[in-house]
Coordinates of C-alpha atoms in Angstrom, one line a residue:
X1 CA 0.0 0.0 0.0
X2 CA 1.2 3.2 -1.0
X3 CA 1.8 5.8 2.4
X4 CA 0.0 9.3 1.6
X5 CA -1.7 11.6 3.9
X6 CA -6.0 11.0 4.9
X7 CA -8.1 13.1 5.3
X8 CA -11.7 13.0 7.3
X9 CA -13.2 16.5 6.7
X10 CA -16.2 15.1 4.3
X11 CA -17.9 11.8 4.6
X12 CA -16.1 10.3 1.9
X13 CA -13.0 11.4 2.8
X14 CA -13.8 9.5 6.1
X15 CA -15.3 6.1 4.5
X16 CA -12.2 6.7 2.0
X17 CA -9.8 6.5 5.2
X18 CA -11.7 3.6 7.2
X19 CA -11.8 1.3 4.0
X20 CA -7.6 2.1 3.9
X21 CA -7.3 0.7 7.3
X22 CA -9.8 -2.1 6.8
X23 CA -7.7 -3.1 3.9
X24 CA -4.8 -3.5 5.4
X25 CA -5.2 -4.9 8.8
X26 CA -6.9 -7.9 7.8
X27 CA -4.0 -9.8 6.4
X28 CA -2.9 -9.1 10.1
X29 CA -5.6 -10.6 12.3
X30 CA -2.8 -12.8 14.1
X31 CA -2.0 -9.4 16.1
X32 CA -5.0 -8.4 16.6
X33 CA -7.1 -10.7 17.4
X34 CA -4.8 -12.6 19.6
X35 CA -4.0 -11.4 23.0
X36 CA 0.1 -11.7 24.7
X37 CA -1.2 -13.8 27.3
X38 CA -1.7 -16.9 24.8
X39 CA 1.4 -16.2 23.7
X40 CA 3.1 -19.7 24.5
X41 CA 0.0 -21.5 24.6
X42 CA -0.6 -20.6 20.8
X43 CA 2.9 -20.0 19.7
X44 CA 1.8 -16.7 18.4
X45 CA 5.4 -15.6 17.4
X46 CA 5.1 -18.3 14.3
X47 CA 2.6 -16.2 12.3
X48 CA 4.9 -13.2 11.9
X49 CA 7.5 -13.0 9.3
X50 CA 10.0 -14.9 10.1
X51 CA 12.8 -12.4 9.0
X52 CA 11.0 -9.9 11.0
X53 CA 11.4 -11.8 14.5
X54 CA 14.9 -12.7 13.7
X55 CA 15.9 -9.6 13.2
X56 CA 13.6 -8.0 16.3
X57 CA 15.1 -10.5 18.6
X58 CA 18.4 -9.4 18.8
X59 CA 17.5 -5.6 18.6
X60 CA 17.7 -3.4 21.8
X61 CA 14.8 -2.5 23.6
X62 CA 15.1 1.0 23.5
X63 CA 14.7 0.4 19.8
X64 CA 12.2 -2.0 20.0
X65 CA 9.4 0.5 22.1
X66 CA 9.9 3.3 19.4
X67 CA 8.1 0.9 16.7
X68 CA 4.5 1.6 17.6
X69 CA 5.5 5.0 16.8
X70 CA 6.3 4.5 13.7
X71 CA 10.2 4.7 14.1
X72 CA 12.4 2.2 12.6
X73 CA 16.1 1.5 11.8
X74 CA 17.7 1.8 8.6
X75 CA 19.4 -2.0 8.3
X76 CA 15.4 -3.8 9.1
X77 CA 14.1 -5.8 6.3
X78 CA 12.2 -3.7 3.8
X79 CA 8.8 -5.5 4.2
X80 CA 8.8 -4.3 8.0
X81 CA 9.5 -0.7 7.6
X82 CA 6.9 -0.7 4.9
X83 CA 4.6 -2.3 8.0
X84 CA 5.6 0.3 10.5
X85 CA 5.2 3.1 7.6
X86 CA 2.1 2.2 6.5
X87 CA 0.6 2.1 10.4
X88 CA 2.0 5.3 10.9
X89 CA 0.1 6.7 7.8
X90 CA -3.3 5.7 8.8
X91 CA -3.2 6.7 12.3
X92 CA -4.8 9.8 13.2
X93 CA -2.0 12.3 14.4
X94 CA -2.0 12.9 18.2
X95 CA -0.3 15.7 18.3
X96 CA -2.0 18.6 20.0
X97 CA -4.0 21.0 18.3
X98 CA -3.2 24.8 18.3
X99 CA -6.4 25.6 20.1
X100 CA -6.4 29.2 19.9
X101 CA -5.9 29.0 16.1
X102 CA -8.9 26.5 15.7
X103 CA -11.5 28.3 18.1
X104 CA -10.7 32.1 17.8
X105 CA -13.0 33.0 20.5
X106 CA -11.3 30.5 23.0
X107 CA -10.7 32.3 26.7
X108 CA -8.6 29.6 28.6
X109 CA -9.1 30.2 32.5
X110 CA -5.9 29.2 34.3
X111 CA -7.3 27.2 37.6
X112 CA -6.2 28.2 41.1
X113 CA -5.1 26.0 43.5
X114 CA -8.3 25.9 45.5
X115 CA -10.2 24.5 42.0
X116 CA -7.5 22.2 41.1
X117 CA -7.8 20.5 44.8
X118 CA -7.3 16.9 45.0
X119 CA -6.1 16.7 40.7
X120 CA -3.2 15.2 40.0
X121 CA -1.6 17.0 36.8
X122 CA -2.5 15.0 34.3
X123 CA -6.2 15.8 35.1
X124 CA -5.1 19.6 35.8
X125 CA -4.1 19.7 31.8
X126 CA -7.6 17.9 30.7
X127 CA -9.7 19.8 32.2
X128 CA -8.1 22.8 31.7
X129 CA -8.2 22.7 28.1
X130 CA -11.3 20.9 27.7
X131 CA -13.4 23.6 29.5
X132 CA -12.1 26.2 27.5
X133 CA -13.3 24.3 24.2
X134 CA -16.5 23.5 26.0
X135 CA -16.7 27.3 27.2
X136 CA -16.0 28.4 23.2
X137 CA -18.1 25.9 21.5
X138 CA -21.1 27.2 23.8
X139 CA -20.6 30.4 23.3
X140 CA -20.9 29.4 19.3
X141 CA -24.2 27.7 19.7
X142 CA -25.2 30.3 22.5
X143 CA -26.2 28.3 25.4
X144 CA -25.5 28.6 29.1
X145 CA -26.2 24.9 30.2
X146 CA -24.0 22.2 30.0
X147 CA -24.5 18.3 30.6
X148 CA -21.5 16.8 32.1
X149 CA -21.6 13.2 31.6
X150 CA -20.1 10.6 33.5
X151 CA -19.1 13.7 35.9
X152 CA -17.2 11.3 37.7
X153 CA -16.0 13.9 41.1
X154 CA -17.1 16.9 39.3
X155 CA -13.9 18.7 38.5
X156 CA -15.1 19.7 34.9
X157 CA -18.5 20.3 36.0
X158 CA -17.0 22.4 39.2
X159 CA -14.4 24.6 36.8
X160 CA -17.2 24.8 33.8
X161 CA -19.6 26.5 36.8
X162 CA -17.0 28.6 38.5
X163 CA -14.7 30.1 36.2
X164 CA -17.3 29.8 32.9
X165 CA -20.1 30.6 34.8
X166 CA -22.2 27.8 32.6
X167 CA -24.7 26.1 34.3
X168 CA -24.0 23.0 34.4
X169 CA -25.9 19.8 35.3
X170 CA -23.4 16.5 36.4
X171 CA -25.0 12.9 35.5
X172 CA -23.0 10.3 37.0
X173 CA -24.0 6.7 37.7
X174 CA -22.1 6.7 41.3
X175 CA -24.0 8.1 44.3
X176 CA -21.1 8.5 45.9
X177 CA -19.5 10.9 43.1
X178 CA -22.4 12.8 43.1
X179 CA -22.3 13.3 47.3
X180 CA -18.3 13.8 46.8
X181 CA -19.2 16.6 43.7
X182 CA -21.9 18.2 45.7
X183 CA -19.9 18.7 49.1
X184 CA -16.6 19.4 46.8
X185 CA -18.9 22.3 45.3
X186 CA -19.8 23.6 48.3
X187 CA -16.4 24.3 49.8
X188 CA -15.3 25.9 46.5
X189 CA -18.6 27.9 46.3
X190 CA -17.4 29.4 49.5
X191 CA -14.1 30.7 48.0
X192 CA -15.4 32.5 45.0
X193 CA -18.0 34.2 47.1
X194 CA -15.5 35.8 49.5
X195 CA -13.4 36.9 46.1
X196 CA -17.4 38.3 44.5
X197 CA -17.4 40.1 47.6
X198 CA -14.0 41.8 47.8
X199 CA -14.8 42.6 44.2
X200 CA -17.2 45.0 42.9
X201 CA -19.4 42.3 42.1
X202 CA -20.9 41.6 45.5
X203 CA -21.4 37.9 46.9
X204 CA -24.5 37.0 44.5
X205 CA -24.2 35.0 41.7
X206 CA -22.3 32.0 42.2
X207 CA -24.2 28.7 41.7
X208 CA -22.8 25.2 41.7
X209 CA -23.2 22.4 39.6
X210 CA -26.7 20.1 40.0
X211 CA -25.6 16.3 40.1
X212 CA -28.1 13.9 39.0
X213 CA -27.1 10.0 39.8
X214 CA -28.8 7.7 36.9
X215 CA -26.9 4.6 35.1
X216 CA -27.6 5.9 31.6
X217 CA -27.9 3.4 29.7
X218 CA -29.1 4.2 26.0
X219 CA -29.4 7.5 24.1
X220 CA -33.5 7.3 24.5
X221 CA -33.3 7.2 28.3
X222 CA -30.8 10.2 28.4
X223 CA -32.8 11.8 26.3
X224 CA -35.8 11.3 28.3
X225 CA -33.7 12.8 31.6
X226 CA -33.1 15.9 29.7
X227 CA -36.6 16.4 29.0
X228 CA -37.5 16.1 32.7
X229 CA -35.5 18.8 34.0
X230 CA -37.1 21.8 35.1
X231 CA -36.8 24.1 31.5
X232 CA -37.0 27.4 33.9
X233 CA -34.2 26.1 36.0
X234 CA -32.0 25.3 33.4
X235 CA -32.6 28.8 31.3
X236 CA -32.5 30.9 34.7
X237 CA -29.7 33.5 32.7
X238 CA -31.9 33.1 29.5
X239 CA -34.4 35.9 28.5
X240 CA -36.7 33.7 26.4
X241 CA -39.4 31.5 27.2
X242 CA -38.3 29.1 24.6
X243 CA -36.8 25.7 25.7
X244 CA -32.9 26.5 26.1
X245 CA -30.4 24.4 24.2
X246 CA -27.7 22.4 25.9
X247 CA -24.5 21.3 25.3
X248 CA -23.4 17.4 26.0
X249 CA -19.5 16.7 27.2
X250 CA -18.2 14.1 28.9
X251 CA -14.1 13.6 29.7
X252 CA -13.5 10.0 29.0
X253 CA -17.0 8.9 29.4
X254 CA -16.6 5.1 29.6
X255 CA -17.2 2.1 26.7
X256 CA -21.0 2.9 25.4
X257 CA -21.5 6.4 27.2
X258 CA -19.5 8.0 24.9
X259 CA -21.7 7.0 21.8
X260 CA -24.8 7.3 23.8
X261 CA -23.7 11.4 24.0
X262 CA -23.6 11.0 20.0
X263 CA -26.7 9.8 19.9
X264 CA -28.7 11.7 22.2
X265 CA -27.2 14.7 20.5
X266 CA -29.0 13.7 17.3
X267 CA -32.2 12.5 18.8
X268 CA -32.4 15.5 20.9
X269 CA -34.1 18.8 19.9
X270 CA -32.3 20.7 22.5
X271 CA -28.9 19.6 22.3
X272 CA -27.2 22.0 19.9
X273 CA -24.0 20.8 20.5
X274 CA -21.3 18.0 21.8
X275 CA -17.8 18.1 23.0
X276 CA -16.5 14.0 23.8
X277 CA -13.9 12.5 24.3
X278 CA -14.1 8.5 24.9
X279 CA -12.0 6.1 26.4
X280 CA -12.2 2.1 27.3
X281 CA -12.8 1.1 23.8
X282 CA -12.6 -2.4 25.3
X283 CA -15.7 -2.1 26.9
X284 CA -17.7 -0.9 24.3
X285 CA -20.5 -3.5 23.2
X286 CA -20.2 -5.0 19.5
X287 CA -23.1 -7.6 19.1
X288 CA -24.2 -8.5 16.0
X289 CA -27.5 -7.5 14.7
X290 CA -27.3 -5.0 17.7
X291 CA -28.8 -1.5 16.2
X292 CA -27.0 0.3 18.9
X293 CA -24.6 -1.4 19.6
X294 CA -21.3 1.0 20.7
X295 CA -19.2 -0.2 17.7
X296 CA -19.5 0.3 14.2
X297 CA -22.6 3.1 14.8
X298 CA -21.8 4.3 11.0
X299 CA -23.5 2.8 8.3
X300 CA -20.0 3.2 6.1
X301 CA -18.7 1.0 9.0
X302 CA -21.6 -1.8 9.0
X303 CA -21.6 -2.5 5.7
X304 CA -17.9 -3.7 5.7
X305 CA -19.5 -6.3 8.0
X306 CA -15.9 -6.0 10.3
X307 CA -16.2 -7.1 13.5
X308 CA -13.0 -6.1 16.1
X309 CA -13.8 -8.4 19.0
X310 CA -12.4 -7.1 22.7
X311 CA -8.6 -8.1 22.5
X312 CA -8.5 -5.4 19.7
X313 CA -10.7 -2.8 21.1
X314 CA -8.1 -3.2 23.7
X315 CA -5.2 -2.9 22.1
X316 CA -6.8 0.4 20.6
X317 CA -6.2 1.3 24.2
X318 CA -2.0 1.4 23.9
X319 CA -0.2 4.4 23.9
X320 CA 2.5 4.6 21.3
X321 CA 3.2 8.6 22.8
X322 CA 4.2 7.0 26.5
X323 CA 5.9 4.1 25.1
X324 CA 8.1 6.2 23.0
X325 CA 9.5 8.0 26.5
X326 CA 9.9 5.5 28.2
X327 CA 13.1 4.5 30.0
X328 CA 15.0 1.4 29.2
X329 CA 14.4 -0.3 32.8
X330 CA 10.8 0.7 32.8
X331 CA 10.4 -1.3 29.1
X332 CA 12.4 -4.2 30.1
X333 CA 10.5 -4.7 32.9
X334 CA 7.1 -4.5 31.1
X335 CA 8.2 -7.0 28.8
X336 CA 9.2 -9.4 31.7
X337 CA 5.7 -9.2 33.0
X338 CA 4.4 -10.5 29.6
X339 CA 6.7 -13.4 29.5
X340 CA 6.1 -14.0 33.3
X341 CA 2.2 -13.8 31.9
X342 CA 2.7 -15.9 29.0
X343 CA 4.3 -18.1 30.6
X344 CA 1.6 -18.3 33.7
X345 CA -1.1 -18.8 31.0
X346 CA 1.0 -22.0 30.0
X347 CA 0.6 -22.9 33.9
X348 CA -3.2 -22.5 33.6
X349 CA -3.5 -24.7 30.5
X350 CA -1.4 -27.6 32.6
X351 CA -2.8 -28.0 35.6
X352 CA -5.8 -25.4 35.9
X353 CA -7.3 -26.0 32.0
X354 CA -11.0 -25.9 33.3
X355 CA -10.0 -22.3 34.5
X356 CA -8.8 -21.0 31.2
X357 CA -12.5 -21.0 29.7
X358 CA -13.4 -18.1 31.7
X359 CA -10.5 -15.9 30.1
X360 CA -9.3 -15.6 33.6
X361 CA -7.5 -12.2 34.5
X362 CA -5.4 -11.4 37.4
X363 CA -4.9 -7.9 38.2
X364 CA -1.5 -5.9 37.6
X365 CA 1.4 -6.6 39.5
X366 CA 4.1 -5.2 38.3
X367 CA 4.7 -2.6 41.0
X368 CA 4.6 -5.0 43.3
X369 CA 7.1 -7.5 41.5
X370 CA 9.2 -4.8 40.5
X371 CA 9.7 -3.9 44.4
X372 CA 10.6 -7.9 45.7
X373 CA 13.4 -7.6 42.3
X374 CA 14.7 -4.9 44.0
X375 CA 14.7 -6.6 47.9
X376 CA 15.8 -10.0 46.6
X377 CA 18.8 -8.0 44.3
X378 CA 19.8 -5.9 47.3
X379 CA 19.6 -8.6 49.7
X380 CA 20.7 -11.4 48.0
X381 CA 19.0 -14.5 46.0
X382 CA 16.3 -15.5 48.8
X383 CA 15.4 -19.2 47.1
X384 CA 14.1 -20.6 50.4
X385 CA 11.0 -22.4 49.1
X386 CA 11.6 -21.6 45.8
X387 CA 11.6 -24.3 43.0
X388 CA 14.2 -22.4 40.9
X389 CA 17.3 -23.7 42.6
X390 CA 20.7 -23.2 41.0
X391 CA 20.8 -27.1 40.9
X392 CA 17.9 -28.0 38.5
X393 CA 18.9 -24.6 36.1
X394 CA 21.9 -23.6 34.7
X395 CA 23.3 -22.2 37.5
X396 CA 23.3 -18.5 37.1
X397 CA 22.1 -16.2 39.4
X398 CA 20.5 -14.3 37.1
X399 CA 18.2 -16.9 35.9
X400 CA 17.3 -17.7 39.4
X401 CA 16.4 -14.9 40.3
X402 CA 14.3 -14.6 37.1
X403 CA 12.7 -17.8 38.2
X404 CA 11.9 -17.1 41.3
X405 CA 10.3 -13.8 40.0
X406 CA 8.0 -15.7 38.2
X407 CA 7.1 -18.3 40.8
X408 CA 6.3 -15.5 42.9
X409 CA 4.2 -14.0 40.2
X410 CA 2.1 -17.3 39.8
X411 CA 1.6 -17.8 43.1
X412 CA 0.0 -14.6 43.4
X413 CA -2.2 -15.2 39.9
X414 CA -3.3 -18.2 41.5
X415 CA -4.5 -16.6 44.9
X416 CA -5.8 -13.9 42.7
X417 CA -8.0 -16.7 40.8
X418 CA -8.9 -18.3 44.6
X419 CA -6.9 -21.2 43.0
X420 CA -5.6 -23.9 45.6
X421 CA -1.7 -24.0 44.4
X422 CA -0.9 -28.3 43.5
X423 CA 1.6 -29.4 45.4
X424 CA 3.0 -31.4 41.9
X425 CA 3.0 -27.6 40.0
X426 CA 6.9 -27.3 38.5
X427 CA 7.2 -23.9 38.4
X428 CA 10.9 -24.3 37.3
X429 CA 10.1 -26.5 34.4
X430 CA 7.2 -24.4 33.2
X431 CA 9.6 -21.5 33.2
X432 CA 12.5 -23.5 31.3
X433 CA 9.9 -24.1 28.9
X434 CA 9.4 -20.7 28.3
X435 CA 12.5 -18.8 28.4
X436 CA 13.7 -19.8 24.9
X437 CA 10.8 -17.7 23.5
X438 CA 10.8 -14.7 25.9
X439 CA 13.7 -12.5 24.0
X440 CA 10.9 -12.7 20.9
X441 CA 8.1 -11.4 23.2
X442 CA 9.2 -8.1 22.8
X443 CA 9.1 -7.6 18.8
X444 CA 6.0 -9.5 19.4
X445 CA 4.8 -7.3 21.6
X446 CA 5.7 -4.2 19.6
X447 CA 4.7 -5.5 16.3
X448 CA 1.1 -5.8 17.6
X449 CA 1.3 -2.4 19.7
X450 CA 1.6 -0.5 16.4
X451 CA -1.6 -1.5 15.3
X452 CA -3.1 0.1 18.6
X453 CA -3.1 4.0 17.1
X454 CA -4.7 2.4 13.9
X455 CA -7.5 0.7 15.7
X456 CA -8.2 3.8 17.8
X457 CA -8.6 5.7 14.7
X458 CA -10.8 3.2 13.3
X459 CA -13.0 3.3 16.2
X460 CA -12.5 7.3 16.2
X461 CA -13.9 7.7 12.6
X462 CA -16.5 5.4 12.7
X463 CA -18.2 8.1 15.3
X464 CA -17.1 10.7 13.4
X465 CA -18.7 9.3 10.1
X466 CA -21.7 8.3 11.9
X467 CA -22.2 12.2 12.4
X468 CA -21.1 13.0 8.8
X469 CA -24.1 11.0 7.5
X470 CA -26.6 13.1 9.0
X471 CA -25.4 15.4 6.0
X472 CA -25.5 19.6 6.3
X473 CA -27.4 19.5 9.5
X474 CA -24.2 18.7 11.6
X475 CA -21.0 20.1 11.5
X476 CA -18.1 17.8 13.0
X477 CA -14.8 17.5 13.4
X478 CA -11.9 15.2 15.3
X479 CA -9.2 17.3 17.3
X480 CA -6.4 16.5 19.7
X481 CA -6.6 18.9 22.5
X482 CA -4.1 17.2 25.1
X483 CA -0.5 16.7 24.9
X484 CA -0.4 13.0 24.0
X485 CA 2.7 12.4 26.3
X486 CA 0.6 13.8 29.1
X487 CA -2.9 12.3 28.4
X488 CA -3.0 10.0 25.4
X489 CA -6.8 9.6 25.3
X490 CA -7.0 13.3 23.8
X491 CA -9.0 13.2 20.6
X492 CA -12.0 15.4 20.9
X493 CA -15.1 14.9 18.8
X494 CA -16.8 18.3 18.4
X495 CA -20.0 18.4 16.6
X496 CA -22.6 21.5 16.3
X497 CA -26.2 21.6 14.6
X498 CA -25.9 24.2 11.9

């Protein structure tokens, strides 16, 4: 396939772009329909190239976690630069937008310290940015009242009401968010009334968020919870009598919620306008013959009859931007945990194979593992107990240590799975049968995480076509308003009625 630029500012440029992708990954479905976990138990490494994984094996990591960003090295076979090349092609760019230059009538608030309470920085810079494009695109459509979906705590809700002045209603399915929003509210409420009062302004004026709690659960029953608001309530700074319009956002609103907002924005008269940006692609429903299902929702999509299935909606969740800064320990020690995975999953199918129907999954651990490396290298080998003994290996401490690292790590998986542990289960031998493959889970690994930015894009157009169908009645458009390295999920999808 020929690398070229896409484009998705007309339908067909988006159906054009979708079909690209379709075309290509499906020679590829051994990435990304598979999962790293079976990869011992299915020998997934045999269905690449083979001159791809021998030349991947002996590369050095800090190479090998610059692939799913489309970086390769000069002396790689042809055939796999063309791979990586062509990924990088289709994949939406990430890069962050130039705001100001996209929404001239932007007005970006910069939170104080009593807003920001409780935010780490990575949700500082979301919802920093994404209330000022929610503040500008109301202004366009002129409404005051905002729907903040999947509020979660309320910080968008809280800095949309303070520092926009928007009213703003918070759904969220949690009772306890909404308690946590409302008290959070109150205290801030408290802060920008003392600084109305020292201003000219007086001490009137400053309302807080509503929370609603309700599981929404299709577009027809958020619609109907718009309608049953109070219409005076929510056009208090309007001056006409007419139903006001709102405005749906949500800040990585979960799976199906945030093509419910898509929805509900086209089935409702009084949204004018939407501002989403999704997340958990791996949780978003694809049944057959499912109308609304959360994946395809285009009918460009549909009639390509493509089904993804949840290992690649997950994989759609990989971030190429945080793998491509990543330190050289950090990466190493990722790709341990998949061998020490893979190679648990090849426990499973021995002596637990009943268990393996249920796609068991045991948590992450690799804090936790990375911490009793660092005891057991500081204090020496501890192999009390342990199966990995220097006299049934080769001998070297490193591959003891390794050893014992992954007993460790099974014996916790099989706690985790309220499995009672055999006392026959060879932990050594399972791992001596896996450590001739684990220097090849690695270009595996990264092979198949540069299809993750494609996928998401997939999934990313397929909303944004399904609004393009509607025709001239909806303007929309896809932009990345977060620093990828900071917050990869940071492609917005703004649409307007027009």
């Amino acid at each position: 396939m020929e690398n070229r630029n896409y484009s998705c500012a007309t339908a067909t440029e988006t159906l054009e772009w979708i079909l690209a992708i379709i075309q290509f990954i499906k020679p590829y479905t051994f990435f990304w329909q598979s999962h790293v976990v079976n990869f011992l138990t299915h020998r997934l490494w045999e269905a690449v190239d083979e001159e791809w994984i021998d030349c991947l094996r002996n590369e050095p990591v800090e190479c090998l976690i610059q692939i799913p960003s489309g970086i390769v090295q000069d002396h790689w076979p042809s055939s796999l630069k063309k791979f990586i090349a062509t990924l990088s092609s289709l994949a939406f760019p990430r890069g962050q937008a130039d705001l100001k230059k996209l929404l001239p009538n932007m007005q970006v608030a910069l939170l104080n310290n009593v807003i920001t309470q409780g935010m780490n920085p990575k949700k500082r810079h979301e919802i920093e940015a994404l209330a000022a494009v929610v503040g500008s695109v109301a202004r366009d459509v002129e409404t005051n009242t905002i729907i903040d979906l999947g509020a979660g705590q309320g910080y968008l809700s809280q800095v949309l009401s303070f520092e926009y002045q928007l009213s703003v209603i918070a759904i969220d399915a949690s009772s306890h968010h909404g308690r946590v929003t409302h008290e959070r509210a109150e205290r801030i409420k408290k802060h920008y009334e003392a600084k109305m009062r020292k201003s000219s302004l007086g001490g009137k004026g400053v309302t807080i968020p509503r929370t609603v709690t309700c599981r929404v659960l299709s577009s027809d029953m958020l619609t109907t919870l718009l309608n049953s608001k109070d219409g005076d309530e929510r056009c208090h700074n309007q001056s006409t009598n007419d139903t006001c319009p709102l405005l749906l956002t949500g800040l990585h609103a979960c799976g199906d919620l945030s093509v419910t907002m898509l929805r509900a924005f086209l089935e409702s008269k009084e949204v004018k306008a939407v501002v989403s940006i999704g997340c958990c692609y791996n949780l978003l429903s694809e049944e057959e013959d499912n109308a609304l299902c959360g994946f395809p929702i285009s009918r460009g999509v549909k009639s390509t009859g493509l089904h993804l299935g949840r290992n690649s909606r997950d994989l759609a969740c990989q971030s190429a931007d945080r793998w491509k800064v990543m330190e050289k320990d950090a990466s190493l020690h990722n790709f341990e945990l998949h061998a020490f995975r893979a190679a648990f999953q090849l426990l499973l199918s021995r002596y637990f194979p009943e268990t393996l129907s249920g796609s068991p999954t045991i948590g992450r651990q690799g804090k936790t593992l990375r911490r009793q490396q660092q005891n057991s290298r500081m204090n020496g080998l501890a192999t009390d107990g342990c199966s990995c003994k220097p006299d049934c290996t080769s001998g070297k401490d490193e591959h003891v240590d390794t050893c014992s690292l992954f007993e460790k790590f099974s014996k916790s998986g099989l706690h985790r799975l309220n499995l009672n542990q055999p006392h026959n289960v060879d932990f050594a031998g399972i791992w001596k049968e896996a450590e001739p493959f684990v220097e090849v889970i690695g270009p595996y690994w990264s092979l198949r995480a540069a299809l993750g930015p494609v996928l998401e894009t997939l999934i990313l157009l397929d909303r944004l076509l399904f609004l393009q169908e509607q025709g001239d009645s909806v303007e929309a458009v896809m932009v990345p308003i977060f620093n990828p390295n900071i917050s990869p999920r940071n492609v917005a999808l703004i649409a307007k009625k027009v």
